[in-house]
Structure formats: structure tokens, C-alpha cells
């Protein structure tokens, strides 16, 4: 066999092997664990098919609940001061217990 034919044959073999997928199984299953984990977090997968999903809550109670929830954000509850070291004392006793 001539060296030129050998180089051409070797070049074609390398070129064809470069097109071969090195990890076909991994590429096919890429992201499968994430999809499985998301599906496992759904409590009732067929819940979207329920035409009457709300039971036991009338309109007035729902409205009042939503209004009180929204009002809770309109005026925040004041937080007590945490950093009050040395504040509010009448004097210093230098550790003697007497003032």
C-alpha cells in the first residue's frame, strides 16, 4: 500500500470517528433526574383536571381573609430595639451594687 493511500485512509477514519457521539446515553438522559424530582414534588398530579377545586370556603370568608391579609402589609408592626446596651439606666455603680 502506498503511504499516500494509508494517510488518506487514516484521515478518513479519524474524521468519521470524530462524528461519533461519545456519550449517547448521557445526552439522551440529560436532565432526567431534575424532571423526576420535580414530578415527585407534586402531591396530586391530576388536580388540574378537577372542575370544582374549591370546597368549604364561601365568598364572604374568602374576601375577608384576603382583605385582612392585605391590610397586614399596609402598616408594619414596629420592632423593638435590640441594641439597648447602657440605655435607660439611672447611673453607674462601677460594679459595687450601690448607686
XYZ file of C-alpha atoms in Angstrom:
99
model
C 0.000 0.000 0.000
C 1.293 3.433 -0.858
C 1.942 5.829 2.019
C -0.397 8.437 0.490
C -3.312 5.963 0.451
C -2.523 4.990 4.033
C -2.613 8.650 5.154
C -5.884 9.273 3.327
C -7.437 6.157 4.840
C -6.193 7.149 8.291
C -7.553 10.696 7.832
C -10.969 9.379 6.790
C -11.038 7.013 9.772
C -10.200 9.842 12.179
C -12.783 12.118 10.547
C -15.546 9.534 10.774
C -14.702 8.680 14.385
C -14.899 12.380 15.304
C -18.558 12.387 14.258
C -19.392 9.527 16.615
C -21.194 10.609 19.758
C -19.110 9.818 22.806
C -21.949 9.810 25.366
C -25.248 8.957 23.661
C -26.879 7.553 26.817
C -25.907 10.536 28.942
C -27.138 13.013 26.354
C -30.428 11.172 25.985
C -30.983 11.130 29.766
C -29.672 14.655 30.411
C -31.932 16.426 32.912
C -33.964 13.315 33.666
C -33.152 13.429 37.388
C -34.361 17.027 37.599
C -37.610 16.170 35.819
C -38.135 13.182 38.115
C -37.501 15.291 41.219
C -39.979 17.941 40.082
C -42.629 15.295 39.403
C -42.034 13.728 42.828
C -42.818 17.068 44.498
C -46.363 17.185 43.108
C -48.801 15.834 45.691
C -51.750 15.250 43.387
C -50.757 15.279 39.686
C -54.367 15.112 38.432
C -55.504 18.132 40.478
C -55.640 20.344 37.385
C -58.372 18.128 35.934
C -60.759 18.846 38.840
C -63.506 21.205 37.562
C -64.608 22.226 41.110
C -61.385 22.613 43.121
C -62.645 24.924 45.928
C -64.705 23.319 48.675
C -65.673 24.648 52.096
C -64.835 28.341 51.670
C -67.653 30.751 50.877
C -67.136 34.039 49.069
C -67.524 36.338 52.088
C -64.994 34.415 54.182
C -62.529 34.348 51.301
C -62.923 38.097 50.703
C -62.458 38.921 54.399
C -59.435 36.668 54.595
C -57.776 38.319 51.607
C -58.591 41.826 52.882
C -57.136 41.157 56.317
C -54.057 39.615 54.719
C -53.509 42.666 52.525
C -54.115 45.069 55.434
C -51.390 43.334 57.416
C -48.848 44.787 54.986
C -50.175 48.357 54.969
C -48.966 49.268 58.481
C -45.966 47.222 59.624
C -45.676 46.309 63.276
C -42.883 48.341 64.942
C -39.967 46.197 66.010
C -38.475 46.632 69.486
C -34.963 47.988 69.769
C -32.473 45.192 70.203
C -29.324 47.238 70.735
C -30.062 48.907 74.078
C -26.832 48.368 75.992
C -26.466 51.061 78.620
C -29.681 52.820 77.631
C -32.236 53.776 80.277
C -30.023 53.374 83.331
C -30.062 55.924 86.192
C -26.373 55.953 86.785
C -23.205 53.949 87.028
C -22.430 51.824 90.060
C -18.997 50.580 88.912
C -19.907 47.013 89.823
C -20.348 47.706 93.570
C -24.114 47.334 93.650
C -24.506 50.813 95.196
C -25.679 53.870 93.376
